[in-house]
Amino acid sequence: MKKNDRSRKNSEGLTPVATTKEWKLLYFQHGRPGLEEGSEFRGLCRYCELRDICGIPKPESGVWRCVYYRALTRKKTNLYENVINQLRKAEDVVHFDRDICRILAETTNELIVHFPVKMDGGMVEMLTGYRVQHNNALGPFKGGLRFHPSVDIDEIRALSTLMTWKTAITNIPFGGAKGGLQLDPADYSNQELEKITRRFTFALGNNIGPEYDILAPDVNTNPKIMAWILDTFLSTVTPNERNRCLHVVTGKPIEAGGSQGRYKATGQGIVFLIEKWAKDHGFNLKGATYTVQGFGNVGSWAARLMKKNGSKLIAVEDVTGVILNKEGIDPDDLADYVKDHGGVLDYPKAKPIDHETFFNTKADIFIPAALENQITAETAEMLNVKLVAEGANGPTDPEGDKVLQRKKIDLIPDILCNSGGVIVSYFEWLQNKRSEFWDLDEVDYKLQKMIVDAYERVRDTAEKYKVDWRTAAHIVAISRLEKVYKERGIFP
Ligand code: NAD
């Protein structure tokens, strides 16, 4: 195979985004220290497993990814389009007020910031960040911040809209927002990431705030990054305001004002819902098998908490690799391994498999907890499960949805299934406002009540209108927003 072969496709049929030469140029623009132009790395890319393909110089630190891996992060379908089409689908069933649907089909504010950051090697890199505020009819804008190379304005628009639906379904007094930085954190040192996060927070200025727009972790962001955001934001307000602003960000470390149970909240919410689904269907979770895509915050906690039910994790896919052990994989042991090794690749107590085998693995439950558009017409055909519990946002595209319905695979849709994170974020926000500190039992008890209530609203709506659960979840959310708009009217 030629080095610059643009025609090579990965298993998803995607082609590389740049030739070797272009990519090298981009790479050098990063200005990594210790790199000499012309030095080439020859070896196996641990992400796409191609040898000697692009010849990108190996960085001194961090993880090397080849051009084909980058191609994997390119989106195949436009998530925003899917999100709006889903709104239309709910509108067709219930005939919501047209004007209100037109409002909900648009975002309220969209902010794109470009800002410079001086890297460790002394070179300055320009970065691009986004914050999209979709709707605040029910309360302050609320939504996570994602660091990923595929981040763009459409993705953030879509995710901010999904946040509005999510807070509406769960009866939380928040609206929807989302933010993102278009970068791969593995390309940067810890100090560089801290500078980038702080500079981005500064660039957002008073477009965020504890009673206006509240941030939280998402893909590739974590409590430490939330603490940097908090510290930067607090540095920009007057000293006598600082203690009143802790709730500008949720998902903070406990010591910095975080809540008990926030770290596991999204996974915990998924497991509460799987338990509820099992109860409703007379399905015994003891001995049931499950597979998980994505073993980060959401996927690993969902996997670990499922263990308590006596269920068996048999396959896991993440960005580094795919593993299978039909006898069972201990999720706690795997989490320790991932912490030390950065991913599931080479986990010694399971065998490596490929993406297709992963999707073909027969199990009772599949938890997608990675990125969007993973369950397509093609991969949905491969699935041999009873339930898909969507931990990720937008993991199923519309064609994939159709196949799941035809195959009568039950679905707990993302805007319900992964709402545990924003529910406990709401608890954190309340605790900060009231200077309270709730214990874990209280957090878990309240989370279970809120998320199961939301499940019942969606289930009852699906039965009432005889629609699929994703449409039902949208009907619940839009009904709540419609009521608020009808009560308040439209200014002026
Ligand atoms: P994370 O960064 O902690 O983990 C992401 C995981 O996905 C990693 O294991 C990564 O290796 C894997 N991954 C990335 N690209 C992949 C690919 N192409 N194929 C297979 N695996 C891949 O992120 P997270 O916070 O766990 O978020 C995961 C999903 O859950 C996202 O869709 C996010 O929007 C959604 N979500 C997160 C939260 C939260 O509280 N963190 C709340 C609601 C929804």
mmCIF file of N, CA, C and O in Angstrom, residues 323-325 328-329 333-334 336-338 341 343-352:
data_model
loop_
_atom_site.group_PDB
_atom_site.id
_atom_site.type_symbol
_atom_site.label_atom_id
_atom_site.label_comp_id
_atom_site.label_asym_id
_atom_site.label_seq_id
_atom_site.Cartn_x
_atom_site.Cartn_y
_atom_site.Cartn_z
ATOM 1 N N ILE A 323 -12.086 -5.831 23.216
ATOM 2 C CA ILE A 323 -11.751 -7.076 23.922
ATOM 3 C C ILE A 323 -13.002 -7.904 24.207
ATOM 4 O O ILE A 323 -14.099 -7.360 24.333
ATOM 5 N N LEU A 324 -12.801 -9.212 24.316
ATOM 6 C CA LEU A 324 -13.922 -10.135 24.562
ATOM 7 C C LEU A 324 -13.478 -11.240 25.514
ATOM 8 O O LEU A 324 -12.362 -11.764 25.386
ATOM 9 N N ASN A 325 -14.350 -11.560 26.467
ATOM 10 C CA ASN A 325 -14.167 -12.759 27.274
ATOM 11 C C ASN A 325 -15.551 -13.255 27.662
ATOM 12 O O ASN A 325 -16.222 -12.646 28.500
ATOM 13 N N GLY A 328 -16.597 -13.678 31.174
ATOM 14 C CA GLY A 328 -16.825 -12.472 31.983
ATOM 15 C C GLY A 328 -15.551 -11.676 32.205
ATOM 16 O O GLY A 328 -14.474 -12.243 32.387
ATOM 17 N N ILE A 329 -15.699 -10.347 32.148
ATOM 18 C CA ILE A 329 -14.580 -9.430 32.407
ATOM 19 C C ILE A 329 -14.945 -8.691 33.695
ATOM 20 O O ILE A 329 -16.062 -8.163 33.811
ATOM 21 N N ASP A 333 -11.592 -4.546 37.756
ATOM 22 C CA ASP A 333 -10.210 -4.871 37.384
ATOM 23 C C ASP A 333 -9.854 -4.164 36.067
ATOM 24 O O ASP A 333 -8.764 -3.607 35.917
ATOM 25 N N LEU A 334 -10.809 -4.156 35.138
ATOM 26 C CA LEU A 334 -10.557 -3.492 33.850
ATOM 27 C C LEU A 334 -10.379 -1.976 34.058
ATOM 28 O O LEU A 334 -9.520 -1.353 33.429
ATOM 29 N N ASP A 336 -9.129 -0.510 36.632
ATOM 30 C CA ASP A 336 -7.764 -0.295 37.153
ATOM 31 C C ASP A 336 -6.755 -0.369 36.015
ATOM 32 O O ASP A 336 -5.813 0.427 35.932
ATOM 33 N N TYR A 337 -6.967 -1.353 35.116
ATOM 34 C CA TYR A 337 -6.050 -1.524 33.984
ATOM 35 C C TYR A 337 -6.081 -0.284 33.080
ATOM 36 O O TYR A 337 -5.042 0.229 32.666
ATOM 37 N N VAL A 338 -7.299 0.201 32.794
ATOM 38 C CA VAL A 338 -7.452 1.365 31.905
ATOM 39 C C VAL A 338 -6.793 2.603 32.527
ATOM 40 O O VAL A 338 -6.168 3.411 31.843
ATOM 41 N N HIS A 341 -3.097 2.041 31.851
ATOM 42 C CA HIS A 341 -2.637 1.858 30.472
ATOM 43 C C HIS A 341 -3.324 2.773 29.464
ATOM 44 O O HIS A 341 -3.020 2.718 28.273
ATOM 45 N N GLY A 343 -6.285 2.624 28.186
ATOM 46 C CA GLY A 343 -7.338 2.024 27.356
ATOM 47 C C GLY A 343 -7.369 0.522 27.553
ATOM 48 O O GLY A 343 -6.555 -0.052 28.291
ATOM 49 N N VAL A 344 -8.310 -0.138 26.863
ATOM 50 C CA VAL A 344 -8.514 -1.579 27.067
ATOM 51 C C VAL A 344 -7.535 -2.429 26.252
ATOM 52 O O VAL A 344 -7.453 -3.651 26.454
ATOM 53 N N LEU A 345 -6.816 -1.790 25.339
ATOM 54 C CA LEU A 345 -5.888 -2.536 24.470
ATOM 55 C C LEU A 345 -4.920 -3.384 25.293
ATOM 56 O O LEU A 345 -4.376 -2.911 26.288
ATOM 57 N N ASP A 346 -4.747 -4.636 24.874
ATOM 58 C CA ASP A 346 -3.812 -5.571 25.511
ATOM 59 C C ASP A 346 -4.212 -5.994 26.925
ATOM 60 O O ASP A 346 -3.378 -6.478 27.684
ATOM 61 N N TYR A 347 -5.473 -5.788 27.296
ATOM 62 C CA TYR A 347 -5.919 -6.263 28.624
ATOM 63 C C TYR A 347 -5.695 -7.770 28.665
ATOM 64 O O TYR A 347 -6.220 -8.511 27.816
ATOM 65 N N PRO A 348 -4.922 -8.248 29.633
ATOM 66 C CA PRO A 348 -4.469 -9.647 29.550
ATOM 67 C C PRO A 348 -5.555 -10.693 29.828
ATOM 68 O O PRO A 348 -5.365 -11.853 29.474
ATOM 69 N N LYS A 349 -6.690 -10.293 30.452
ATOM 70 C CA LYS A 349 -7.678 -11.321 30.821
ATOM 71 C C LYS A 349 -8.824 -11.415 29.807
ATOM 72 O O LYS A 349 -9.928 -11.838 30.144
ATOM 73 N N ALA A 350 -8.575 -10.968 28.593
ATOM 74 C CA ALA A 350 -9.577 -11.080 27.520
ATOM 75 C C ALA A 350 -8.821 -11.153 26.203
ATOM 76 O O ALA A 350 -7.642 -10.819 26.146
ATOM 77 N N LYS A 351 -9.524 -11.585 25.150
ATOM 78 C CA LYS A 351 -8.813 -11.661 23.865
ATOM 79 C C LYS A 351 -9.191 -10.469 22.979
ATOM 80 O O LYS A 351 -10.326 -9.971 23.065
ATOM 81 N N PRO A 352 -8.264 -10.022 22.136
ATOM 82 C CA PRO A 352 -8.601 -8.909 21.247
ATOM 83 C C PRO A 352 -9.531 -9.369 20.137
ATOM 84 O O PRO A 352 -9.394 -10.483 19.616
#
